[in-house]
Coordinates of C-alpha atoms in Angstrom, one line a residue:
X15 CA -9.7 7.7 0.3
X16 CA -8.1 7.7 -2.8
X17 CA -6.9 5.0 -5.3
X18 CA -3.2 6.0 -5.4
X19 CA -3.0 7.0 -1.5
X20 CA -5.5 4.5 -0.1
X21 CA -3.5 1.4 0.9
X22 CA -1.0 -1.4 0.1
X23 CA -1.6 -3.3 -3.1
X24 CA -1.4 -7.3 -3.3
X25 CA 1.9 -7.0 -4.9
X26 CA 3.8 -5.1 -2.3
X27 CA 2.3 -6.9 0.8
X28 CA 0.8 -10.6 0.0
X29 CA 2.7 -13.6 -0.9
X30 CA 5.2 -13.3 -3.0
X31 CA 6.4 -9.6 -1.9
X32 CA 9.3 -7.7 -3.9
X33 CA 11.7 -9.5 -2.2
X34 CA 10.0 -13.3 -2.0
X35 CA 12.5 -16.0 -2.6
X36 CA 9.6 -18.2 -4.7
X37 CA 10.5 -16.7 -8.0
X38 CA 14.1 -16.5 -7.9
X39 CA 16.4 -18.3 -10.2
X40 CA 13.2 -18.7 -12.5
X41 CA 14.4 -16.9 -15.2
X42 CA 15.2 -13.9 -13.4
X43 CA 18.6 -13.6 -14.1
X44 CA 20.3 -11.7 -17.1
X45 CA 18.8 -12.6 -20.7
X46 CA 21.5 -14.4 -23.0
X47 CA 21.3 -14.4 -27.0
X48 CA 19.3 -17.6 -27.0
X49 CA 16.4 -16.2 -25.1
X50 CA 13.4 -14.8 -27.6
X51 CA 13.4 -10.7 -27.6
X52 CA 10.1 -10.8 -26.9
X53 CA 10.4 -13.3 -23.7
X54 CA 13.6 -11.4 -22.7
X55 CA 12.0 -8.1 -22.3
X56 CA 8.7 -9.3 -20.2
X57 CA 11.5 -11.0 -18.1
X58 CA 12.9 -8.1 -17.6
X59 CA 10.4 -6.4 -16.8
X60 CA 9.0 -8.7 -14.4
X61 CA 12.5 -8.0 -13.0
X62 CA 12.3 -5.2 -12.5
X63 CA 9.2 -5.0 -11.0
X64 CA 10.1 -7.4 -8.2
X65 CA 13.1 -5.1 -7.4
X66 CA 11.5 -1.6 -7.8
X67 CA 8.0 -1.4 -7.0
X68 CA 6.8 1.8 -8.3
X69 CA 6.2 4.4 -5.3
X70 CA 2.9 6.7 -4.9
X71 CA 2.2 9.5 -8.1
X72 CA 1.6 12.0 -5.5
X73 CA 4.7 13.9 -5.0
X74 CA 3.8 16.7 -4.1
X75 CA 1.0 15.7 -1.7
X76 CA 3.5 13.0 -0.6
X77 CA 5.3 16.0 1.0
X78 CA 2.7 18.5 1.8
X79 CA 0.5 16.1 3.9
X80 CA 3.4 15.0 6.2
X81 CA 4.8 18.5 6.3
X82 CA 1.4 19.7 7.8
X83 CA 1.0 16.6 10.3
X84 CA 4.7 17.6 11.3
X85 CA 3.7 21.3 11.6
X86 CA 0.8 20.3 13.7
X87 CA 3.0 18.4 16.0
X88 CA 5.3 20.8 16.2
X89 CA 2.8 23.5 17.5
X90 CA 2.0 20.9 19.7
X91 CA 5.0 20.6 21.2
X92 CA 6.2 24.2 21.4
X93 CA 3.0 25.6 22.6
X94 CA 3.9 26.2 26.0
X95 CA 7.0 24.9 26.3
X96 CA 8.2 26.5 28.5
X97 CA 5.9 25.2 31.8
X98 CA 7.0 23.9 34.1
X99 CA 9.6 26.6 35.0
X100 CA 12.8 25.8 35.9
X101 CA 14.6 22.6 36.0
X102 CA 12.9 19.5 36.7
X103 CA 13.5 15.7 36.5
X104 CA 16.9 14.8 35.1
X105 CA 17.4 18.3 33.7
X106 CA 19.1 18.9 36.7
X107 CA 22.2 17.2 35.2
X108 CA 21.9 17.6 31.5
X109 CA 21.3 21.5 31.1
X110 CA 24.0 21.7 33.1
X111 CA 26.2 19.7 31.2
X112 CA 24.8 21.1 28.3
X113 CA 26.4 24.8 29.5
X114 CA 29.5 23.2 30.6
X115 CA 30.0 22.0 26.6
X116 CA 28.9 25.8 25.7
X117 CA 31.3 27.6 27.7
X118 CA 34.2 25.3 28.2
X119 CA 34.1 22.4 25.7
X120 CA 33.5 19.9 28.2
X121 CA 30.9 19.0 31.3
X122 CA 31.7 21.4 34.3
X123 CA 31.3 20.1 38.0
X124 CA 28.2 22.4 38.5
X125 CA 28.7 22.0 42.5
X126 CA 31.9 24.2 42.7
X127 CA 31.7 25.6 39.7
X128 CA 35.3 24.5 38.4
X129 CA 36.3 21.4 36.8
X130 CA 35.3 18.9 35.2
X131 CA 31.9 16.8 35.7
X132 CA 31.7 13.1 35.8
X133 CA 28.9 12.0 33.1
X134 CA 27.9 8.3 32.4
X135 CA 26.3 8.9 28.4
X136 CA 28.7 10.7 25.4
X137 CA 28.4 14.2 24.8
X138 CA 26.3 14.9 21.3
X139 CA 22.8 15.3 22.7
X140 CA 24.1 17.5 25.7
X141 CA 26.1 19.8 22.6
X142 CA 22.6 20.4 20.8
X143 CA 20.9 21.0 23.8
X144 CA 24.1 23.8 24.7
X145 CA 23.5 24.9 20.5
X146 CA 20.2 25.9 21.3
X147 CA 20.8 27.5 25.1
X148 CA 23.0 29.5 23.3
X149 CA 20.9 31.0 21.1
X150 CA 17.9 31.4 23.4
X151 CA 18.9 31.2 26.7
X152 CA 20.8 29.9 30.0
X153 CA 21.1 29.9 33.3
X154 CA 25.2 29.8 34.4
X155 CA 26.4 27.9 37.5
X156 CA 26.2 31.0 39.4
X157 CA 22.4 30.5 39.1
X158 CA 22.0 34.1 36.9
X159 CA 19.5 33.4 34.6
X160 CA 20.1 35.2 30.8
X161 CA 17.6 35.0 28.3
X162 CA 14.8 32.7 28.2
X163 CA 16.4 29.5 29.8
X164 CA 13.8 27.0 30.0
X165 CA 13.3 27.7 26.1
X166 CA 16.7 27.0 25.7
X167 CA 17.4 24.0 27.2
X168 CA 14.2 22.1 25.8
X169 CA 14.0 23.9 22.2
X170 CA 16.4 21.4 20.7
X171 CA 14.8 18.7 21.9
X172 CA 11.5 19.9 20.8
X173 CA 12.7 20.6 17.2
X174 CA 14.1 16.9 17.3
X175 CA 10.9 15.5 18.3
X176 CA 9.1 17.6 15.5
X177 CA 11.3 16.4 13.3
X178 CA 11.0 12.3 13.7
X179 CA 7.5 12.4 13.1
X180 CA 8.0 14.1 9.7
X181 CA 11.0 11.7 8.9
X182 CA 9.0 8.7 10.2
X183 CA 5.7 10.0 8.2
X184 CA 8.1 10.3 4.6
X185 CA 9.8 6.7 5.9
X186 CA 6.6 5.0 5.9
X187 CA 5.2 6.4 2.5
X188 CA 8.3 4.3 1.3
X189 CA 8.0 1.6 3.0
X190 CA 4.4 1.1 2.3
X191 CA 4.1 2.9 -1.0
X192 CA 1.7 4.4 0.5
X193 CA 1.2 8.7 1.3
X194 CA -2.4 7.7 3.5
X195 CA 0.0 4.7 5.4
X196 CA 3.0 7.2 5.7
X197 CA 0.6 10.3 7.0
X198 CA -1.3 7.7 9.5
X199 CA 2.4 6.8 10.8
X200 CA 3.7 10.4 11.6
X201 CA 0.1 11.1 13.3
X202 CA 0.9 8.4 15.4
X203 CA 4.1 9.3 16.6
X204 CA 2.8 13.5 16.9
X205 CA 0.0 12.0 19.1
X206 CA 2.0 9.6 21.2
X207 CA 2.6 10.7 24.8
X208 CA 5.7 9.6 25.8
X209 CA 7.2 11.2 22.6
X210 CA 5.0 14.1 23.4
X211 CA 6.2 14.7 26.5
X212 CA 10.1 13.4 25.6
X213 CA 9.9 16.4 23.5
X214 CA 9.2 18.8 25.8
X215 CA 12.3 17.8 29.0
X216 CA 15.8 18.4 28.2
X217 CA 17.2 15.2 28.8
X218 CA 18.6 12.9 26.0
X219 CA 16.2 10.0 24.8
X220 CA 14.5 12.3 21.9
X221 CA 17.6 13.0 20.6
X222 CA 18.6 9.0 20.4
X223 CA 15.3 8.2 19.1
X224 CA 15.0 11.0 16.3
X225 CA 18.7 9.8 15.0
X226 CA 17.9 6.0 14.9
X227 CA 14.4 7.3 12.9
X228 CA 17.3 9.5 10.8
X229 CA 18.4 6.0 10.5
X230 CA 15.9 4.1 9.4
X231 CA 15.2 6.3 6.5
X232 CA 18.6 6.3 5.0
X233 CA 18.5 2.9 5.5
X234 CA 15.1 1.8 3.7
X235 CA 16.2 4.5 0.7
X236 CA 19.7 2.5 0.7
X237 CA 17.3 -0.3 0.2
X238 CA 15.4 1.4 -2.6
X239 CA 18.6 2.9 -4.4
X240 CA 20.7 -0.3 -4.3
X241 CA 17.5 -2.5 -5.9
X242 CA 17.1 0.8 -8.2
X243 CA 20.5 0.7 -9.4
X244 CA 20.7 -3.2 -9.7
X245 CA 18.6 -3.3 -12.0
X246 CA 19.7 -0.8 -14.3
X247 CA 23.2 -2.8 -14.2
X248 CA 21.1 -5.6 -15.3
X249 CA 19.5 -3.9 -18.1
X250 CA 22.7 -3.1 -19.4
X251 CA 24.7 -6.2 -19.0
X252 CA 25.8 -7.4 -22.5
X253 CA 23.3 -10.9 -23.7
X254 CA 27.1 -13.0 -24.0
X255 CA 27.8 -11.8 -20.0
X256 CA 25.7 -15.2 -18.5
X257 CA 29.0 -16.7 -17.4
X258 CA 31.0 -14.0 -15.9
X259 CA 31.1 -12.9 -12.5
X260 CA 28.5 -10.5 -12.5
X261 CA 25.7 -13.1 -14.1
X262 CA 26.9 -15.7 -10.9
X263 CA 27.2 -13.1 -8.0
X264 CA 25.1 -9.9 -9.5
X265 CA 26.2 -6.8 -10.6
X266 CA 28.8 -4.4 -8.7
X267 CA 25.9 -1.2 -8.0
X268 CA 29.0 1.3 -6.4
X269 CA 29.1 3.9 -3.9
X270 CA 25.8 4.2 -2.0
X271 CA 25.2 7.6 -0.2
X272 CA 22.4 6.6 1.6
X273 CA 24.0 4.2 3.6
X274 CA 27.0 6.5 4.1
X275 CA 25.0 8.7 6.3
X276 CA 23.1 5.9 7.3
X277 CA 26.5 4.8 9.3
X278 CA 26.5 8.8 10.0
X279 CA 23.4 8.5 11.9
X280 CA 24.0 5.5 13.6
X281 CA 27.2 6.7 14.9
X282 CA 25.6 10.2 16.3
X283 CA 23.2 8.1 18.2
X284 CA 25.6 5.8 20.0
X285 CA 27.0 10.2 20.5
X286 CA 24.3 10.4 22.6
X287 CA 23.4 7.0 23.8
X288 CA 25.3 4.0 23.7
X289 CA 22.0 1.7 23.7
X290 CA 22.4 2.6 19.9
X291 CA 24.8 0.4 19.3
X292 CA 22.1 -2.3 19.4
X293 CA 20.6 -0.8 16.7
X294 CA 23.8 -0.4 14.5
X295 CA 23.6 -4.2 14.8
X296 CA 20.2 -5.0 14.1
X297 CA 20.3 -2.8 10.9
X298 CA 23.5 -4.5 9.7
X299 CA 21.9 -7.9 9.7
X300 CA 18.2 -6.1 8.2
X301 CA 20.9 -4.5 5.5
X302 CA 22.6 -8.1 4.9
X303 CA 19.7 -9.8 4.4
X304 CA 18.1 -7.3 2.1
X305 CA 21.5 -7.4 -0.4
X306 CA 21.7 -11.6 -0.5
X307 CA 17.3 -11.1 -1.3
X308 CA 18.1 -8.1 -3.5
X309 CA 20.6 -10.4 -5.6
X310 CA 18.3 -13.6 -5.2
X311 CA 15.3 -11.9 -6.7
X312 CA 17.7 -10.7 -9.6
X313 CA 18.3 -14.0 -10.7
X314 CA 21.9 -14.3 -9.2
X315 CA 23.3 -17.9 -8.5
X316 CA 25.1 -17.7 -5.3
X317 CA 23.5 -14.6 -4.0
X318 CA 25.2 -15.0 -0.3
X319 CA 28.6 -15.3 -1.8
X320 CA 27.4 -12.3 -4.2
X321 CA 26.5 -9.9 -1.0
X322 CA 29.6 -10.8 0.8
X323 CA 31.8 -10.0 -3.0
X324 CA 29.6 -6.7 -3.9
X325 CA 28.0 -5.2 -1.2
X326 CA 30.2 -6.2 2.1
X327 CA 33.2 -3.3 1.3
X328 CA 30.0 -1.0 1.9
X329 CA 28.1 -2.8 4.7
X330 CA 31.7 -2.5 6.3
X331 CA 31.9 1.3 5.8
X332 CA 28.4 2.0 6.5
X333 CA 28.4 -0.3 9.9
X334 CA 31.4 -0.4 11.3
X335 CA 33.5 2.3 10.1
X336 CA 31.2 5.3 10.2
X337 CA 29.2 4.6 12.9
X338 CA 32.8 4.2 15.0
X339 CA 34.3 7.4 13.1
X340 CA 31.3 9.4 14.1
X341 CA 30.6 8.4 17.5
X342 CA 34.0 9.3 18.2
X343 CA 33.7 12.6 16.5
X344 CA 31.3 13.6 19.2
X345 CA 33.9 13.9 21.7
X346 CA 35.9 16.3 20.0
X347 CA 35.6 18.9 22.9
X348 CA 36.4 16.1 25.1
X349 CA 40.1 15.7 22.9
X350 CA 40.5 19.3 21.9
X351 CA 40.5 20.2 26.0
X352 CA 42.7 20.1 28.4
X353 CA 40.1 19.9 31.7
X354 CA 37.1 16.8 30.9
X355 CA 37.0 14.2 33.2
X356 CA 39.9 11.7 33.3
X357 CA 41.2 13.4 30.6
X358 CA 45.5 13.3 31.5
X359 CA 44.8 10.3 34.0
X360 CA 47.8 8.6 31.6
X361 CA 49.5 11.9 30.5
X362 CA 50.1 14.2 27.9
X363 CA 50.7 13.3 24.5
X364 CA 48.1 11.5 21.6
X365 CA 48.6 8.1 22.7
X366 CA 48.4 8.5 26.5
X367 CA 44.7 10.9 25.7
X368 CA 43.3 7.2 23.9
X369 CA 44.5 5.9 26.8
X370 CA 43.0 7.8 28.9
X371 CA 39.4 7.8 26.9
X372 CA 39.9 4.2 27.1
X373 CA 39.9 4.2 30.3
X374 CA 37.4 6.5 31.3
X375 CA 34.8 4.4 28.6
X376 CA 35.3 1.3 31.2
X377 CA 33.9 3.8 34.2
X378 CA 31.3 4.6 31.9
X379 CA 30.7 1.1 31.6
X380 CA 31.0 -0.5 35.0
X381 CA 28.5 2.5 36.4
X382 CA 25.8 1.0 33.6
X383 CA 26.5 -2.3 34.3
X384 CA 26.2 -1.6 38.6
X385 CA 23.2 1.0 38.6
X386 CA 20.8 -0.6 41.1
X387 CA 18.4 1.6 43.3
X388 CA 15.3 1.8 44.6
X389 CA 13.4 4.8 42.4
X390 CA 10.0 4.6 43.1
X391 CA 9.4 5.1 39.1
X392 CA 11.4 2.0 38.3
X393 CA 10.1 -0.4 36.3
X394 CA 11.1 -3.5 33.9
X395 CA 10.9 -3.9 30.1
X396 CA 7.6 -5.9 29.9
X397 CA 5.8 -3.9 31.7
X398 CA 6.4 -0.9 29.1
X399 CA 4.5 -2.6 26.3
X400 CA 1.6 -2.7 28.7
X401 CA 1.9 1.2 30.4
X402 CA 2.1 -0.1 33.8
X403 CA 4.7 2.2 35.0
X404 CA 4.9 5.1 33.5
X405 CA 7.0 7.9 35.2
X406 CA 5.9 11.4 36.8
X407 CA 8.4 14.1 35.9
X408 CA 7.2 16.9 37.7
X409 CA 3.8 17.7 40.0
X410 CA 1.8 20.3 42.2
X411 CA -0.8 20.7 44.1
X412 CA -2.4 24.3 43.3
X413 CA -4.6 25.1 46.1
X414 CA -7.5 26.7 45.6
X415 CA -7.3 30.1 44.0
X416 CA -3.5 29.8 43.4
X417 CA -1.5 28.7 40.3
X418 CA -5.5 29.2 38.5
X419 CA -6.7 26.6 40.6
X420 CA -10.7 27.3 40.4
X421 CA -11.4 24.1 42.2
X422 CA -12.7 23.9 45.6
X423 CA -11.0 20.8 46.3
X424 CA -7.9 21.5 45.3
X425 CA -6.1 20.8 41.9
X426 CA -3.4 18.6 40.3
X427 CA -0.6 19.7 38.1
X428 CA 1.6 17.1 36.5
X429 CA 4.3 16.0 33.7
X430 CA 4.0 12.3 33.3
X431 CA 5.6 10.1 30.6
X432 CA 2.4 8.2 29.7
X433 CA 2.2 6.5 26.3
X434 CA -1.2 6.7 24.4
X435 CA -2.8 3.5 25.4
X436 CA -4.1 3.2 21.7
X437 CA -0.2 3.1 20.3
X438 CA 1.3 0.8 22.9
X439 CA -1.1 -1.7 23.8
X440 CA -2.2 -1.3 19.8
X441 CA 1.4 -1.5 19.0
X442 CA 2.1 -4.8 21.4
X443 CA -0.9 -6.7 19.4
X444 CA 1.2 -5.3 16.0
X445 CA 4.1 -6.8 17.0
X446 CA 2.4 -10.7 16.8
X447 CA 0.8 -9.2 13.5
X448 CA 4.1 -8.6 12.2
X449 CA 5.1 -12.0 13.3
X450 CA 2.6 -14.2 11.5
X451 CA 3.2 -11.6 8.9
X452 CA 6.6 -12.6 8.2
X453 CA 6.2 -16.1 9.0
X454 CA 3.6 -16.4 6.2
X455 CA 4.7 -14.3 3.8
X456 CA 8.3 -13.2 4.3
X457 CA 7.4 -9.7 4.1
X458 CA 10.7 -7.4 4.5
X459 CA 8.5 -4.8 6.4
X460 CA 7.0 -7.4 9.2
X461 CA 11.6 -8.1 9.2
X462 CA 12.3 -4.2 9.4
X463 CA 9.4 -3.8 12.2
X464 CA 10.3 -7.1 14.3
X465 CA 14.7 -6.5 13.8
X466 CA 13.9 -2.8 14.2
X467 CA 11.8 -3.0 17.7
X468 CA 14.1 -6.0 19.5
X469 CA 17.0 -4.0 18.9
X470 CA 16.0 -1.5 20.9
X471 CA 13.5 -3.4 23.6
X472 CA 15.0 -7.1 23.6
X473 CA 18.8 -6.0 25.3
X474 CA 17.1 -4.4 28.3
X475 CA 15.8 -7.6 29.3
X476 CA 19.2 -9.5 29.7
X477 CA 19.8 -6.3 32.7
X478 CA 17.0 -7.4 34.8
X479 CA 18.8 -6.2 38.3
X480 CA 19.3 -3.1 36.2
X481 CA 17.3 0.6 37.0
X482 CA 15.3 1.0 34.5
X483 CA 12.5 3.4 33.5
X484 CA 9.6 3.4 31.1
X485 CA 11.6 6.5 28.8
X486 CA 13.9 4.2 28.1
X487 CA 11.1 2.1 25.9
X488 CA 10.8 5.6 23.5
X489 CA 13.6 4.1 20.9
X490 CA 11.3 1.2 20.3
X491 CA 8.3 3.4 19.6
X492 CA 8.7 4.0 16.0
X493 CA 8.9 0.3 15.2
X494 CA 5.7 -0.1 17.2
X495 CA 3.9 2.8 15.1
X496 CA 5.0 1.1 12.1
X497 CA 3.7 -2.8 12.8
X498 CA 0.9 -0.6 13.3
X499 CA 0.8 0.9 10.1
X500 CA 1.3 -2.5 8.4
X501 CA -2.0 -3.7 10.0
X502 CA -3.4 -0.5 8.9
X503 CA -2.7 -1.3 5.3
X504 CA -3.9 -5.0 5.7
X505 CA -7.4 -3.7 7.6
X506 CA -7.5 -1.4 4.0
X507 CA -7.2 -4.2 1.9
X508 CA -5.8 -4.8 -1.8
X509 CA -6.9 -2.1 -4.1
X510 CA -9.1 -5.2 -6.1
X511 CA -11.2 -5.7 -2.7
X512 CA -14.4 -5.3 -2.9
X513 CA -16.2 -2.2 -1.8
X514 CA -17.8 -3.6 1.2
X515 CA -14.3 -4.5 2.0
X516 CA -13.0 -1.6 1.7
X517 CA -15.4 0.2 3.5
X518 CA -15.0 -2.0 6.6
X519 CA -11.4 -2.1 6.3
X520 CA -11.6 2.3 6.5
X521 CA -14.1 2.5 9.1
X522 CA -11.8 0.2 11.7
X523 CA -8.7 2.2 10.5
X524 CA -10.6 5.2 11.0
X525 CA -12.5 4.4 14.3
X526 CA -8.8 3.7 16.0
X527 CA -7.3 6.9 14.7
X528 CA -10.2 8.8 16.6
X529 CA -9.2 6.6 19.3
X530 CA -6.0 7.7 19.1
X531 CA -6.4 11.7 18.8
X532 CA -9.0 11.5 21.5
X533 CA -7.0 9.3 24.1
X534 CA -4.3 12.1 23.1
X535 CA -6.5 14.8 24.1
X536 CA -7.7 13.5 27.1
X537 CA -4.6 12.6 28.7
X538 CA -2.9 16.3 27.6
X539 CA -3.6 18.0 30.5
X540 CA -1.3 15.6 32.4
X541 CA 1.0 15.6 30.1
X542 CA 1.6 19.1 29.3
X543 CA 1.2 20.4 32.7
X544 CA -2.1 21.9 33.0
X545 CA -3.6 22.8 36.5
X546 CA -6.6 20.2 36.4
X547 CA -9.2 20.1 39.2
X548 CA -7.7 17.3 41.7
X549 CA -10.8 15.1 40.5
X550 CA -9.8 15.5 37.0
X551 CA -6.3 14.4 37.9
X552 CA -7.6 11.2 39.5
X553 CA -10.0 10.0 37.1
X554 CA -6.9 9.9 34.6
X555 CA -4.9 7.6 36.7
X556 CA -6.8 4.4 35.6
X557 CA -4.2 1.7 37.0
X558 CA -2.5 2.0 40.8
X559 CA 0.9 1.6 38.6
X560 CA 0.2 5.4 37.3
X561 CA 0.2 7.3 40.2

């Protein structure tokens, strides 16, 4: 454990943080001529060291190291992926869907064949599953199989899921200066199960998690790049400018790209899910807060009023108007057609195909709003954080000498969304962590974790008549992995701890990552669909809720 990748320093995690409120408008604000030199440069630079704390010296192991943990998962991931053969769990509907987008431009009723399917999410994550069927594979609604099928309706999920836990592991290295933190992030995620095996299905929750992780790194480099460029305004603001409009409500800091694809990504996961529009709004109040802290810590005035004069044009674009522009992009097929569901039920013309989308968005929504049944893999939103019901895809019983079977007694094969016990009920103690965290300190991580996780968990619990199932708890898991990683960073201590502080901090960060990989491997088998000796099989179900 090194010096410069070893942990979070006092400055970026105890009290006061970059963005603490407890040193603004003490002197923070733009030197004027009647401030000495000497006083006006150490403000300055006290400045900007509140606003741009400096990030990790080791580029180039900043990338390598979560490159390799992201190569790792990825083997991972692919290796096998194509067992279980054929279709199974909800891939029954959305590889099917996924080849009506591919041949037609829209979902096809894959009963007769001919016309148009009803379907209950948007379109996006069914068109990258159909990108990648296309180049590897399919099986057409006459059941003719070309290719390699199951590789191609579970490839583009598989990439996706590769991708998140590099984006997540690069993410975190920013958010907790930090290349150690931002490596022990990505590991988490590679190793987790439900993402694991949410990886490996062709159905659509990896794709709506891996866009709002897409996300959530645009957004915390927004964060980075607006402080950045605020205070290089500020540097440059003339010593006679203390009374203008930039020295009350901070400087204007001008287009910000990062959170112009922020509001890209955003909007391509509400294209595959619509639960991402929870999300959209969390990160619009995280991004809201961050600009009125951003222009506090920079010695501004009236920093709300500032936020809502710079930065709302922006926050509009990036929240509202993209997000709206690109979620609506992802039916194009849908427009461009003539055959999709609903799609003349008001008539030709541009006005009467709104209409119709309109109208068909309000089926969409009473179906959500009225799915009640009795699936025996059901389960409610608190019992996710704890594992108590996760959900079995897919499962055999090899007798013996079939399938590889070499047990006597008969043997267990079985897909099952289980999360690594280590992450969730880990992640569930980070979660109060983060809590007292922010209480305490104001930390904007502890915000970014606590905003980032109710967004996605919190809604499901005001649907409680609602069917719901553990998978869709995977949007909330990167927020768990990083409470996690803030705890990390506190077990590690300041870099000025002692040694024996240090050392006790790394062993307990290092005993619960072996936890972790070793939970991971003992609960692959079941995860990945191995044929397991029945015995096997039933000393992994520790809890009735699991089988």
């Amino acid at each position: 454990m090194t010096a410069t990748t070893a942990h979070l320093s006092r400055s970026e995690t105890g009290p006061p943080g970059p963005d603490a409120d407890v040193d603004a408008g003490k002197g923070a604000g733009t030197p004027t001529a009647a401030v000495p030199a000497g006083r006006a440069e150490r403000e300055r630079q006290e400045r900007r060291a509140k606003l741009c704390p400096p990030m990790p010296g080791d580029r180039l192991v900043g990338w390598v190291a979560p490159v390799l943990i992201a190569v790792a998962a990825g083997i991972l991931r692919f290796w096998r992926l194509t067992e279980p053969r054929g279709l199974y769990f909800d891939e029954v509907y959305y590889v099917k869907d996924a080849w009506g987008l591919m041949t037609a431009g829209y979902e096809i009723n894959s009963k007769t064949c001919d016309g148009p399917a009803y379907v209950v999410h948007p379109p996006l994550g069914k068109w990258l599953m159909a990108a990648s069927q296309w180049l590897f594979g399919y099986v057409d609604c006459a059941g003719t199989a070309h290719g390699s099928p199951e590789l191609g309706w579970r490839f583009s999920s598989a990439l996706a899921g590769t991708l998140a836990v590099l984006v997540l592991a690069r993410a975190a290295r920013r958010i907790f200066r930090s290349t150690l933190l931002g490596c022990f992030a990505g590991l988490l995620l590679a190793l987790d199960g439900l993402e694991f095996v949410q990886s490996r299905i062709g159905i659509l929750d990896i794709f709506l998690m891996t866009g709002i992780v897409i996300a959530l790194a645009c957004l915390v480099l927004d964060r980075d790049d607006g402080r950045r460029r605020m205070a290089a305004r500020l540097d440059r603001m003339e010593p006679g400018a203390a009374g203008s409009a930039d020295a009350r409500f901070g400087p204007r800091l001008g287009p910000r790209p990062w959170r112009i694809l922020m509001g890209v990504a955003l909007g391509a996961s509400m294209g595959v899910k619509w639960s991402a529009l929870y999300t959209v709004v969390g990160f619009a109040a995280l991004a809201l807060a961050w600009d009125v802290g951003a222009r506090r810590t920079a010695g501004a005035p009236s920093p709300f009023l500032g936020a809502l004069r710079r930065d709302l044009p922006g926050w509009l674009v990036g929240f509202v108007a993209l997000p709206v522009v690109t979620f609506l992009a992802t039916w194009t097929g849908w427009f461009v057609t003539d055959g999709g569901w609903n799609r003349d039920a008001h008539g030709d013309g541009f006005v009467n195909a709104w209409r119709s989308w309109w109208d068909y968005q309000q089926q969409v929504l009473n179906f959500h709003e009225g799915l009640s049944d009795s699936h025996p893999f059901r389960s409610t939103p608190m019992s996710w954080l704890v594992l108590g019901r996760p959900i079995a895809y897919f499962y055999s019983s090899p007798a013996f000498g079939a399938e590889g079977c070499t047990a006597p007694g008969g043997c267990s094969r079985e897909v099952i969304a289980l999360g690594n016990p280590a992450i969730w009920w880990g992640g569930t103690a980070a979660l109060v962590g983060s809590l007292v965290l922010w209480v305490r300190r104001r930390d904007w991580r502890a915000a970014l974790v606590l905003v980032g996780f109710g967004s996605a968990f919190l809604p499901w619990l005001l649907l409680p008549g609602r069917t719901m199932f553990f998978f869709y708890a995977l949007p909330s898991l990167p927020f768990l992995v990083l409470g996690l990683t803030a705890m990390a960073g506190l077990a590690l201590g300041p870099r000025e701890a002692s040694d024996v502080r240090r050392l006790t901090g790394a062993l307990a960060v290092g005993v619960y990552t072996v936890a972790v990989v070793l939970l991971f491997a003992y609960f692959y088998p079941i995860l990945a669909a191995e044929v397991i000796p029945y015995s096997s099989w039933r000393m992994r179900m520790w809890f009735p809720g699991w089988i």
